[in-house]
Amino acid sequence: MLRDPSIKYRPFPPIVLPDRQWPSRTITKAPRWLSTDLRDGNQALIDPMDAEKKQRFFDLICRVGIKEIEVGFPSAGATEFDFISGLVRENRIPDDVTVQVLTQARRDLIDTTFESLRGAKTGIVHVYNAVSPAWRKIVFGMSRDEVKQIAIDAAMMLRDNAAAQPDTDWRFEYSPETFSTAEIDFSVEVCAAVMDVLRPTADRPIIFNLPATVECATPNVYADQIEYFCRNIPNRDAVIVSLHTHNDRGTGVAAAELGMMAGADRVEGCLLGNGERTGNCDLVTVAMNLYTQGVDPGLDFSDIDEVVKTVEYCTNIPVHPRTPYAGDLVFTAFSGSHQDAIKKGFAAQEAKNDTLWEVPYLPIDPADLGRSYEAVIRVNSQSGKGGVAWVLEQDKGLKLPKRMQADFSRHVQRLADESSRELNAADIWGAFVQAYRLEQPQRFALGAYDETRAPNGDRIFAGSIEVDGVQQSVSGRGNGLISSVVAAIKEGFGIDLDVSDYAEHAIGHGSGAQAAAYVECRTPDGRTIWGVGIDEDVATASVRAILSAASAVE
C-alpha cells in the first residue's frame, strides 16, 4: 500500500445541495421491491444457475412476496431466453407478479428481449447504457451528446416494440448505468430525454433506476445524488425512482436506506446480497431493518432458514454465519455478560404486560424469523453462569437458584477448558448429572418413607435409605420435612448438614409435571454443598435433594 494514496486516488467530489432534506427524514413505509437474483445475482456466479435452480429461486422470491422480479438477460443466450419464454408459455408467473428483463441499448438485443416475453400479460423491459466520464472516455470514446443519443434511440426502440405487441401491458425501465460516478446534471438530462420519447404519466410511470454501479463514495453522497435527481427530474409524479446499490465499500444497505430517505420509491437487490464483486444490496437486511423499526416491509421471512437453504442451494455460495438476520450465529451469544443480559431480558419480556420487544443484544425476536430460542445462548469457555443456566432451563426446564448457577458454572467451565470446544445441551446436562449426583448410583438412595406429625407439631421422617447398596432404616424429627430428613441423616450416618437455602419449582405443566428441588447446605468445616432432587412429588423431590447433598460429603 502507498504511504500517500492521494498520488493515485482522489476523494469523490460532494454534491452541492446545501438545503438537503433527507437527513431529517425517517422511513415510514416499505418501498417497491425488485429481486435481481436471477439476473444480476446469476451473472455473478462462477457456475450460473441451470433452469431447475432458476425456477426454484423464482418460486422462493414469489413466496416471500416480492412482486417484481428481473428474471434474466434474454439476449445473452439460449439458456436465458428459453427459461424466460418458458415462464410465459407454461403460465408459471403468478398474476400479481411482474417479470422484468434486461437489455443493452442495441436494436437486435432489444428485439430479442421483447420476443422472450411474447404472450405475457405484463412485463417490464429494462434498458441501460453507461453515462459516466470514465466510460465515455475509456470504453466508448464518445461525447455527452453521443451517449445521450444512445439512450434516446433505445427509448424509441422500446416504444416501437411495445406497439408491435399490444396485448402485453408493457412498462419501461431505464438505467443511466454508472450513475453514481456520473455528473448528476447529465444523468437528469439523459433521463429527461428518455421521458420525452416514452411520455410516461402518473398512471403509467417510467422507472428510472439509478445504480451505484461501483460504490465510490460514502452513502450520504449517494443520498444527495438521489435527492438532487428527485428534485430536478421533470414530471416527478410520472417517475418511479429505483435504487440499485452495490457493496464495494461495504455500505450497500446503508446507501439504499439513505436513498429511500432521499425520495426513492423502489429498491433493487438480491436476497442475502449476492452480486458482482462484493455483492448487491441485501434485500433481506433492508426489509428486516424496516421491520425492526416498526415498518411492515410487505415481505415474509418467517422461515429464514428455508430462505438461506434455498439461496445456498441455487447459488452454491454459503451464507456467512454473521450475515445480518440470516446467519447461523447472529442471535447467538457466547460471552458470559451478554448471556446474562439476554437471560434477564427474556425473563423481563415474559413478565411484561405488553408485546413491545426489549431484550438486550437482540434487536429482533428470533421467533419472528422462525428461529428457536435454544440457539440464542450457546456455551463455550467464554460463557458464564447465566448462559449455562439458560441452556438448562431451555433444555430440561430447570431454573437454578442464582448461587447455584455460580456453583454449576465452575463445573461447566472446567469441562469447556478441557474439551476446547463448544458445549451442547447434552454436554451440560451430563455435567449437571455428574456434579449433583443424578441418574446414577448415589451413596445415599431413597427407598420408601413416611412423614408423620408428632403431638407437639414436629414432623417425623421414617424410611429406608440405601447406603452404598445396603438398605438401612432411619428416622429423624424436625419442624418440617427437610429438617427431619437432615436429622435422620445425622442420627443414622453422622453427617451434619445445615440447610442455608431451599428452592423448588414445577417442571412443565399439567398432570405430567415434575418438581425440582434445590438445597444449599453447609458442613461443619465451612464447605458449601448443593443437592438436587427431581420427582413427580414435590416432597419426595426435596428429600432426594437432601440425599444428593449428603452423598457429596466424604
Coordinates of C-alpha atoms in Angstrom, one line a residue:
M1 CA 0.0 0.0 0.0
L2 CA 1.1 3.5 -0.8
R3 CA 2.1 5.8 2.2
D4 CA 0.5 8.6 0.2
P5 CA -2.6 7.2 -1.6
S6 CA -3.6 10.7 -2.8
I7 CA -1.0 10.4 -5.6
K8 CA -3.1 7.6 -7.0
Y9 CA -6.6 8.1 -5.7
R10 CA -8.7 11.2 -5.3
P11 CA -11.7 11.9 -3.0
F12 CA -15.1 11.7 -4.5
P13 CA -16.5 15.2 -5.1
P14 CA -19.5 16.1 -3.0
I15 CA -22.9 17.1 -4.4
V16 CA -23.7 20.8 -4.0
L17 CA -27.0 20.5 -2.1
P18 CA -26.9 22.9 0.8
D19 CA -30.6 22.6 1.6
R20 CA -30.7 18.8 1.5
Q21 CA -33.8 17.4 3.3
W22 CA -33.1 13.7 3.6
P23 CA -31.0 13.7 6.9
S24 CA -34.1 14.8 8.9
R25 CA -36.4 12.2 7.3
T26 CA -37.4 8.7 8.5
I27 CA -38.6 5.7 6.5
T28 CA -42.2 5.2 7.3
K29 CA -43.3 2.8 4.5
A30 CA -41.8 0.0 2.5
P31 CA -40.5 0.6 -1.0
R32 CA -41.4 -1.4 -4.0
W33 CA -39.0 -4.3 -4.2
L34 CA -37.3 -5.9 -7.2
S35 CA -35.3 -9.0 -7.0
T36 CA -32.4 -9.3 -9.4
D37 CA -31.2 -12.6 -8.1
L38 CA -31.9 -14.3 -11.4
R39 CA -30.1 -11.7 -13.4
D40 CA -27.5 -9.7 -11.6
G41 CA -27.1 -12.4 -9.0
N42 CA -26.9 -15.1 -11.5
Q43 CA -24.3 -13.4 -13.7
A44 CA -22.1 -13.1 -10.6
L45 CA -21.9 -16.9 -10.0
I46 CA -18.9 -19.0 -11.0
D47 CA -21.4 -21.6 -12.2
P48 CA -24.6 -19.9 -13.3
M49 CA -27.9 -21.5 -12.3
D50 CA -29.5 -24.0 -14.6
A51 CA -33.2 -23.9 -15.3
E52 CA -34.2 -26.1 -12.3
K53 CA -32.3 -23.8 -9.9
K54 CA -33.7 -20.7 -11.5
Q55 CA -37.2 -22.0 -11.2
R56 CA -36.7 -22.9 -7.6
F57 CA -35.2 -19.5 -6.9
F58 CA -38.1 -17.8 -8.7
D59 CA -40.6 -19.7 -6.6
L60 CA -38.8 -18.6 -3.4
I61 CA -38.9 -15.0 -4.5
C62 CA -42.6 -15.2 -5.1
R63 CA -43.2 -16.9 -1.8
V64 CA -41.5 -14.2 0.2
G65 CA -43.8 -11.6 -1.5
I66 CA -41.6 -9.8 -4.0
K67 CA -43.8 -8.6 -6.9
E68 CA -41.2 -7.5 -9.4
I69 CA -38.6 -10.0 -10.5
E70 CA -35.8 -9.4 -13.0
V71 CA -35.7 -12.9 -14.5
G72 CA -32.7 -12.6 -16.8
F73 CA -30.9 -11.2 -19.8
P74 CA -32.7 -13.0 -22.7
S75 CA -30.3 -11.9 -25.4
A76 CA -27.4 -13.5 -23.5
G77 CA -28.0 -16.9 -24.9
A78 CA -30.5 -19.8 -25.4
T79 CA -30.5 -20.8 -21.8
E80 CA -31.6 -17.4 -20.6
F81 CA -34.1 -17.0 -23.4
D82 CA -35.7 -20.4 -23.0
F83 CA -36.1 -20.0 -19.3
I84 CA -37.8 -16.6 -19.6
S85 CA -40.0 -17.6 -22.5
G86 CA -40.9 -20.8 -20.7
L87 CA -42.2 -18.9 -17.7
V88 CA -44.6 -17.2 -20.0
R89 CA -45.6 -20.2 -22.2
E90 CA -46.1 -22.5 -19.2
N91 CA -48.0 -19.9 -17.2
R92 CA -45.6 -20.0 -14.3
I93 CA -45.8 -16.3 -13.4
P94 CA -48.3 -15.5 -10.7
D95 CA -51.0 -13.0 -11.7
D96 CA -49.7 -10.5 -9.1
V97 CA -46.1 -10.8 -10.2
T98 CA -44.4 -8.8 -12.9
V99 CA -41.3 -10.1 -14.6
Q100 CA -38.6 -7.8 -15.8
V101 CA -35.9 -8.4 -18.5
L102 CA -32.7 -6.5 -19.1
T103 CA -31.1 -5.5 -22.3
Q104 CA -28.3 -3.2 -23.6
A105 CA -29.3 -0.4 -25.9
R106 CA -28.9 -2.2 -29.2
R107 CA -31.7 -2.9 -31.7
D108 CA -31.0 -6.6 -32.1
L109 CA -30.8 -7.2 -28.4
I110 CA -34.0 -5.2 -27.7
D111 CA -35.9 -7.1 -30.3
T112 CA -34.8 -10.4 -28.8
T113 CA -35.7 -9.2 -25.3
F114 CA -39.3 -8.3 -26.4
E115 CA -39.6 -11.7 -28.1
S116 CA -38.7 -13.5 -24.9
L117 CA -41.9 -12.1 -23.2
R118 CA -44.2 -12.6 -26.2
G119 CA -47.6 -13.5 -24.8
A120 CA -47.0 -12.2 -21.3
K121 CA -49.8 -10.4 -19.5
T122 CA -47.4 -7.7 -18.4
G123 CA -43.7 -7.1 -18.4
I124 CA -41.0 -4.6 -17.7
V125 CA -38.3 -4.1 -20.3
H126 CA -35.2 -2.6 -18.7
V127 CA -32.6 -0.9 -21.0
Y128 CA -29.4 0.7 -20.0
N129 CA -26.3 2.5 -21.2
A130 CA -23.3 3.9 -19.3
V131 CA -23.1 7.7 -18.9
S132 CA -20.2 8.5 -16.7
P133 CA -17.0 10.2 -17.8
A134 CA -14.7 7.2 -17.4
W135 CA -16.9 5.0 -19.6
R136 CA -17.5 7.8 -22.2
K137 CA -13.7 8.4 -22.4
I138 CA -12.2 5.0 -21.9
V139 CA -14.8 2.5 -23.0
F140 CA -16.8 4.2 -25.7
G141 CA -14.7 7.3 -26.9
M142 CA -18.0 9.3 -27.1
S143 CA -19.2 12.8 -26.2
R144 CA -22.0 13.5 -23.9
D145 CA -24.4 14.2 -26.8
E146 CA -23.5 10.8 -28.4
V147 CA -24.1 8.9 -25.2
K148 CA -27.4 10.7 -24.7
Q149 CA -28.4 9.8 -28.2
I150 CA -27.9 6.1 -27.4
A151 CA -30.5 6.4 -24.7
I152 CA -32.9 8.3 -26.9
D153 CA -32.6 5.7 -29.7
A154 CA -33.1 2.9 -27.2
A155 CA -36.3 4.6 -25.9
M156 CA -37.6 4.7 -29.4
M157 CA -37.0 1.0 -29.9
L158 CA -38.8 0.3 -26.6
R159 CA -41.8 2.3 -27.8
D160 CA -41.9 0.7 -31.2
N161 CA -41.5 -2.9 -30.0
A162 CA -44.2 -2.4 -27.4
A163 CA -46.6 -1.0 -30.0
A164 CA -46.0 -4.2 -32.1
Q165 CA -47.2 -6.4 -29.2
P166 CA -50.2 -4.5 -27.8
D167 CA -51.7 -7.5 -26.0
T168 CA -49.0 -7.2 -23.3
D169 CA -49.1 -4.4 -20.7
W170 CA -45.6 -3.1 -21.3
R171 CA -43.7 -1.0 -18.7
F172 CA -40.3 0.6 -19.2
E173 CA -37.2 1.0 -17.0
Y174 CA -34.1 3.0 -18.0
S175 CA -30.8 3.0 -16.2
P176 CA -28.1 5.6 -16.7
E177 CA -25.6 3.0 -15.8
T178 CA -22.7 4.2 -13.7
F179 CA -25.0 6.9 -12.3
S180 CA -23.0 7.0 -9.1
T181 CA -19.9 8.2 -10.9
A182 CA -21.6 10.4 -13.5
E183 CA -22.2 14.1 -13.4
I184 CA -25.6 14.4 -11.7
D185 CA -26.9 17.1 -14.1
F186 CA -26.0 14.9 -17.1
S187 CA -27.9 11.9 -15.6
V188 CA -31.0 14.1 -15.2
E189 CA -30.6 15.4 -18.8
V190 CA -30.4 11.9 -20.3
C191 CA -33.4 10.6 -18.3
A192 CA -35.4 13.7 -19.3
A193 CA -34.6 12.9 -22.9
V194 CA -35.9 9.4 -22.5
M195 CA -39.1 10.7 -20.9
D196 CA -39.6 12.9 -24.0
V197 CA -39.8 9.8 -26.1
L198 CA -41.8 7.4 -23.9
R199 CA -44.1 10.1 -22.4
P200 CA -44.9 8.5 -19.1
T201 CA -47.8 9.6 -16.9
A202 CA -48.7 9.3 -13.3
D203 CA -50.9 6.2 -14.2
R204 CA -48.2 4.7 -16.4
P205 CA -44.9 5.9 -14.9
I206 CA -41.4 5.2 -16.1
I207 CA -38.9 3.5 -13.8
F208 CA -35.5 5.3 -13.6
N209 CA -33.0 3.0 -12.0
L210 CA -30.1 5.0 -10.5
P211 CA -27.4 2.4 -9.9
A212 CA -24.3 2.7 -7.7
T213 CA -22.8 0.6 -10.4
V214 CA -19.5 0.9 -8.5
E215 CA -19.8 2.2 -5.0
C216 CA -17.2 5.1 -4.9
A217 CA -18.4 7.4 -2.1
T218 CA -19.9 7.4 1.3
P219 CA -23.7 6.6 1.3
N220 CA -24.6 10.2 2.2
V221 CA -23.2 11.3 -1.2
Y222 CA -25.4 8.7 -2.9
A223 CA -28.4 10.1 -0.9
D224 CA -27.5 13.6 -2.1
Q225 CA -27.4 12.3 -5.7
I226 CA -30.9 10.7 -5.3
E227 CA -32.4 13.8 -3.7
Y228 CA -31.0 16.0 -6.4
F229 CA -32.4 13.7 -9.1
C230 CA -35.8 13.6 -7.5
R231 CA -36.0 17.4 -7.2
N232 CA -34.8 18.1 -10.7
I233 CA -36.3 15.4 -12.9
P234 CA -39.3 16.8 -14.8
N235 CA -42.8 15.4 -14.1
R236 CA -41.7 13.6 -10.9
D237 CA -45.2 12.1 -10.4
A238 CA -44.6 10.1 -13.7
V239 CA -41.4 8.6 -12.4
I240 CA -40.6 5.7 -10.1
V241 CA -37.1 6.3 -8.8
S242 CA -35.4 2.9 -8.2
L243 CA -32.2 2.2 -6.3
H244 CA -29.6 -0.4 -7.3
T245 CA -26.7 -0.3 -4.9
H246 CA -23.5 -2.3 -4.8
N247 CA -21.3 -3.1 -1.8
D248 CA -17.8 -2.2 -3.0
R249 CA -17.3 0.0 0.1
G250 CA -19.4 -2.3 2.4
T251 CA -22.3 0.2 2.6
G252 CA -24.7 -1.1 0.0
V253 CA -27.6 -1.4 2.5
A254 CA -26.8 2.0 4.1
A255 CA -26.8 3.6 0.7
A256 CA -30.2 2.1 -0.1
E257 CA -31.7 3.2 3.2
L258 CA -30.4 6.8 2.8
G259 CA -31.6 6.7 -0.8
M260 CA -35.1 5.9 0.4
M261 CA -34.9 8.8 2.8
A262 CA -33.8 11.0 -0.1
G263 CA -37.1 10.2 -2.0
A264 CA -36.6 6.9 -3.9
D265 CA -39.6 4.6 -4.4
R266 CA -38.1 1.3 -5.2
V267 CA -35.2 -0.9 -4.1
E268 CA -33.4 -3.5 -6.3
G269 CA -31.2 -6.1 -4.9
C270 CA -30.6 -9.8 -4.2
L271 CA -31.8 -12.0 -1.3
L272 CA -28.8 -12.2 1.0
G273 CA -26.7 -9.8 -1.1
N274 CA -25.1 -12.0 -3.8
G275 CA -23.9 -9.9 -6.7
E276 CA -20.9 -8.8 -8.7
R277 CA -17.7 -8.0 -6.8
T278 CA -18.7 -7.5 -3.2
G279 CA -22.3 -8.0 -3.8
N280 CA -25.6 -6.2 -4.4
C281 CA -27.9 -4.7 -1.8
D282 CA -29.1 -7.4 0.6
L283 CA -32.9 -7.2 0.4
V284 CA -33.4 -9.4 3.5
T285 CA -31.3 -7.0 5.5
V286 CA -33.1 -3.9 4.2
A287 CA -36.5 -5.4 4.8
M288 CA -35.8 -6.6 8.3
N289 CA -34.2 -3.3 9.2
L290 CA -37.5 -1.7 8.3
Y291 CA -39.3 -4.4 10.3
T292 CA -37.3 -3.7 13.5
Q293 CA -38.3 0.0 13.2
G294 CA -42.0 -1.0 13.2
V295 CA -42.5 -0.7 9.4
D296 CA -44.1 -3.6 7.6
P297 CA -41.7 -4.5 4.7
G298 CA -44.5 -6.3 2.9
L299 CA -42.2 -9.4 2.7
D300 CA -42.4 -12.6 4.6
F301 CA -39.2 -14.0 6.1
S302 CA -40.9 -16.0 8.8
D303 CA -38.9 -19.1 7.8
I304 CA -35.5 -17.5 7.3
D305 CA -33.7 -20.9 7.4
E306 CA -35.7 -22.1 4.3
V307 CA -34.6 -18.9 2.5
V308 CA -31.0 -19.5 3.4
K309 CA -31.2 -23.2 2.4
T310 CA -32.7 -22.3 -1.0
V311 CA -30.3 -19.5 -1.7
E312 CA -27.3 -21.6 -0.8
Y313 CA -28.5 -24.5 -3.0
C314 CA -29.2 -22.3 -6.0
T315 CA -26.1 -20.2 -5.8
N316 CA -23.7 -22.7 -4.3
I317 CA -22.5 -19.9 -2.1
P318 CA -22.6 -20.5 1.7
V319 CA -24.2 -17.7 3.8
H320 CA -21.8 -16.3 6.3
P321 CA -22.8 -17.2 9.9
R322 CA -22.6 -13.5 10.8
T323 CA -24.9 -12.3 7.9
P324 CA -27.5 -10.0 9.5
Y325 CA -30.7 -11.7 10.4
A326 CA -30.0 -14.8 8.3
G327 CA -26.6 -16.1 9.6
D328 CA -26.5 -19.1 11.9
L329 CA -24.8 -17.2 14.7
V330 CA -26.5 -13.7 14.5
F331 CA -28.7 -14.4 17.5
T332 CA -26.2 -16.4 19.4
A333 CA -24.2 -15.2 22.5
F334 CA -21.1 -17.0 23.8
S335 CA -19.9 -14.2 26.1
G336 CA -21.0 -14.5 29.8
S337 CA -22.0 -10.9 30.2
H338 CA -24.0 -11.0 27.0
Q339 CA -25.7 -14.2 28.0
D340 CA -26.6 -12.8 31.4
A341 CA -28.2 -9.7 29.9
I342 CA -30.2 -11.8 27.3
K343 CA -31.4 -14.2 30.0
K344 CA -32.6 -11.3 32.1
G345 CA -34.2 -9.7 29.1
F346 CA -36.2 -12.8 28.3
A347 CA -37.4 -13.0 31.8
A348 CA -38.5 -9.4 31.8
Q349 CA -40.1 -9.8 28.5
E350 CA -42.2 -12.7 29.8
A351 CA -43.3 -10.7 32.8
K352 CA -44.4 -7.6 30.8
N353 CA -48.0 -6.8 30.0
D354 CA -47.2 -5.5 26.5
T355 CA -45.6 -7.1 23.4
L356 CA -43.0 -4.3 22.8
W357 CA -39.7 -6.1 22.2
E358 CA -36.9 -5.1 24.6
V359 CA -34.2 -7.7 25.0
P360 CA -30.6 -6.7 25.3
Y361 CA -28.4 -7.7 22.4
L362 CA -31.3 -8.9 20.3
P363 CA -32.7 -6.2 18.0
I364 CA -35.4 -8.6 16.8
D365 CA -37.2 -11.6 18.3
P366 CA -35.6 -14.6 16.7
A367 CA -39.0 -16.3 16.7
D368 CA -40.3 -13.8 14.1
L369 CA -37.8 -15.4 11.7
G370 CA -38.7 -18.9 12.7
R371 CA -35.6 -19.3 14.8
S372 CA -35.8 -21.2 18.2
Y373 CA -34.6 -19.7 21.4
E374 CA -32.4 -22.8 22.0
A375 CA -29.8 -21.3 19.6
V376 CA -29.7 -17.9 21.3
I377 CA -27.3 -18.8 24.0
R378 CA -24.5 -21.4 23.4
V379 CA -21.8 -22.3 25.8
N380 CA -18.0 -22.4 25.4
S381 CA -15.0 -21.4 27.5
Q382 CA -16.1 -17.7 27.2
S383 CA -19.5 -18.3 28.7
G384 CA -20.8 -17.5 32.2
K385 CA -23.3 -18.8 34.7
G386 CA -26.3 -17.1 33.0
G387 CA -25.7 -18.8 29.7
V388 CA -25.3 -22.2 31.4
A389 CA -28.5 -21.7 33.4
W390 CA -30.3 -20.6 30.2
V391 CA -29.4 -23.8 28.4
L392 CA -30.5 -26.0 31.3
E393 CA -33.8 -24.1 31.6
Q394 CA -34.5 -24.4 27.8
D395 CA -33.4 -28.0 27.6
K396 CA -34.6 -29.5 30.9
G397 CA -36.9 -26.9 32.4
L398 CA -34.6 -26.4 35.4
K399 CA -34.4 -22.9 37.0
L400 CA -31.3 -22.9 39.1
P401 CA -31.1 -20.6 42.1
K402 CA -28.6 -17.7 41.4
R403 CA -25.9 -19.0 43.8
M404 CA -26.3 -22.5 42.4
Q405 CA -25.7 -21.1 38.9
A406 CA -22.3 -19.8 40.0
D407 CA -21.5 -23.2 41.6
F408 CA -22.5 -25.2 38.5
S409 CA -20.8 -22.8 36.1
R410 CA -17.4 -23.9 37.6
H411 CA -18.1 -27.4 36.6
V412 CA -19.0 -26.4 33.0
Q413 CA -16.0 -24.1 32.8
R414 CA -13.7 -26.9 33.6
L415 CA -15.3 -29.2 31.0
A416 CA -15.1 -26.4 28.4
D417 CA -11.5 -25.8 29.1
E418 CA -10.7 -29.5 29.0
S419 CA -12.6 -30.1 25.7
S420 CA -11.6 -26.8 24.0
R421 CA -14.9 -26.8 22.1
E422 CA -18.5 -25.6 22.3
L423 CA -20.6 -27.5 24.7
N424 CA -24.1 -28.6 23.6
A425 CA -27.1 -29.2 25.8
A426 CA -26.3 -32.9 26.2
D427 CA -22.8 -32.0 27.5
I428 CA -24.2 -29.5 30.0
W429 CA -26.8 -32.0 31.2
G430 CA -24.2 -34.7 31.6
A431 CA -22.1 -32.3 33.7
F432 CA -25.1 -31.4 35.8
V433 CA -25.9 -35.1 36.5
Q434 CA -22.3 -35.7 37.5
A435 CA -21.9 -32.6 39.6
Y436 CA -25.1 -33.2 41.6
R437 CA -25.3 -37.0 41.5
L438 CA -28.4 -37.6 39.5
E439 CA -29.4 -40.6 37.4
Q440 CA -26.5 -42.7 38.7
P441 CA -25.9 -44.7 41.9
Q442 CA -25.5 -42.4 44.8
R443 CA -24.0 -43.1 48.2
F444 CA -27.5 -42.4 49.7
A445 CA -30.5 -43.5 47.7
L446 CA -34.1 -43.1 48.8
G447 CA -36.4 -46.0 49.4
A448 CA -39.9 -46.0 50.9
Y449 CA -40.6 -43.4 53.6
D450 CA -43.4 -41.9 55.7
E451 CA -43.8 -38.4 57.1
T452 CA -46.0 -38.1 60.3
R453 CA -46.7 -35.3 62.7
A454 CA -45.9 -35.7 66.4
P455 CA -48.3 -34.4 69.2
N456 CA -46.1 -31.3 69.7
G457 CA -46.3 -30.4 66.0
D458 CA -42.9 -31.8 65.0
R459 CA -42.5 -33.6 61.7
I460 CA -41.1 -37.2 61.8
F461 CA -39.4 -38.7 58.9
A462 CA -39.1 -42.5 58.9
G463 CA -37.9 -44.5 56.0
S464 CA -35.5 -46.7 54.2
I465 CA -32.3 -45.4 52.7
E466 CA -29.9 -47.4 50.7
V467 CA -26.3 -46.7 51.8
D468 CA -23.7 -48.0 49.3
G469 CA -26.1 -50.6 48.2
V470 CA -27.3 -51.7 51.7
Q471 CA -30.8 -50.8 52.9
Q472 CA -30.9 -49.1 56.3
S473 CA -33.9 -47.8 58.3
V474 CA -33.6 -44.3 59.7
S475 CA -35.8 -41.7 61.3
G476 CA -35.5 -38.1 62.3
R477 CA -37.5 -35.3 63.9
G478 CA -37.7 -31.6 62.9
N479 CA -40.0 -28.7 62.4
G480 CA -40.6 -29.6 58.8
L481 CA -39.9 -32.4 56.3
I482 CA -36.4 -31.1 55.3
S483 CA -35.2 -30.6 58.8
S484 CA -36.5 -34.1 59.8
V485 CA -34.6 -35.6 56.9
V486 CA -31.4 -33.7 57.9
A487 CA -31.9 -35.0 61.4
A488 CA -32.3 -38.6 60.2
I489 CA -29.1 -38.4 58.2
K490 CA -27.2 -37.0 61.1
E491 CA -28.5 -39.6 63.5
G492 CA -28.2 -42.5 61.2
F493 CA -24.9 -41.7 59.4
G494 CA -23.2 -39.0 61.4
I495 CA -23.4 -36.5 58.6
D496 CA -24.1 -32.9 59.8
L497 CA -25.7 -30.6 57.3
D498 CA -27.0 -27.1 57.8
V499 CA -29.5 -26.1 55.1
S500 CA -29.0 -22.4 54.3
D501 CA -31.2 -22.2 51.2
Y502 CA -34.0 -24.1 49.6
A503 CA -35.9 -23.6 46.3
E504 CA -38.4 -25.6 44.3
H505 CA -40.4 -25.2 41.1
A506 CA -42.5 -27.2 38.8
I507 CA -41.1 -28.6 35.5
G508 CA -43.7 -28.4 32.9
H509 CA -47.5 -28.1 33.3
G510 CA -50.5 -30.4 33.9
S511 CA -50.8 -33.8 35.4
G512 CA -47.4 -35.0 33.9
A513 CA -45.4 -32.1 35.5
Q514 CA -42.5 -33.0 37.8
A515 CA -41.0 -31.0 40.6
A516 CA -37.3 -29.9 41.1
A517 CA -35.9 -29.1 44.5
Y518 CA -32.5 -27.4 45.3
V519 CA -30.9 -27.3 48.7
E520 CA -27.8 -25.3 49.6
C521 CA -26.1 -26.9 52.6
R522 CA -23.1 -26.0 54.8
T523 CA -20.9 -28.6 56.5
P524 CA -19.2 -28.0 59.9
D525 CA -15.9 -27.3 58.2
G526 CA -17.4 -24.5 56.2
R527 CA -17.9 -26.1 52.8
T528 CA -21.0 -25.3 50.7
I529 CA -22.7 -28.3 49.1
W530 CA -25.6 -28.2 46.7
G531 CA -28.1 -31.0 46.3
V532 CA -30.8 -31.5 43.6
G533 CA -33.8 -33.7 43.6
I534 CA -36.4 -34.3 40.8
D535 CA -39.6 -36.3 41.3
E536 CA -43.2 -36.3 40.4
D537 CA -43.9 -35.4 44.1
V538 CA -42.5 -32.2 45.4
A539 CA -42.0 -33.6 48.9
T540 CA -40.1 -36.5 47.5
A541 CA -38.0 -34.2 45.3
S542 CA -36.9 -32.2 48.4
V543 CA -35.9 -35.5 50.2
R544 CA -33.9 -36.5 47.2
A545 CA -32.2 -33.1 47.2
I546 CA -31.0 -33.6 50.8
L547 CA -29.7 -37.1 50.0
S548 CA -28.0 -35.6 46.9
A549 CA -26.1 -33.2 49.1
A550 CA -25.3 -35.8 51.7
S551 CA -23.8 -38.1 49.0
A552 CA -21.2 -35.4 48.4
V553 CA -19.9 -35.5 52.0
E554 CA -17.0 -37.8 52.4

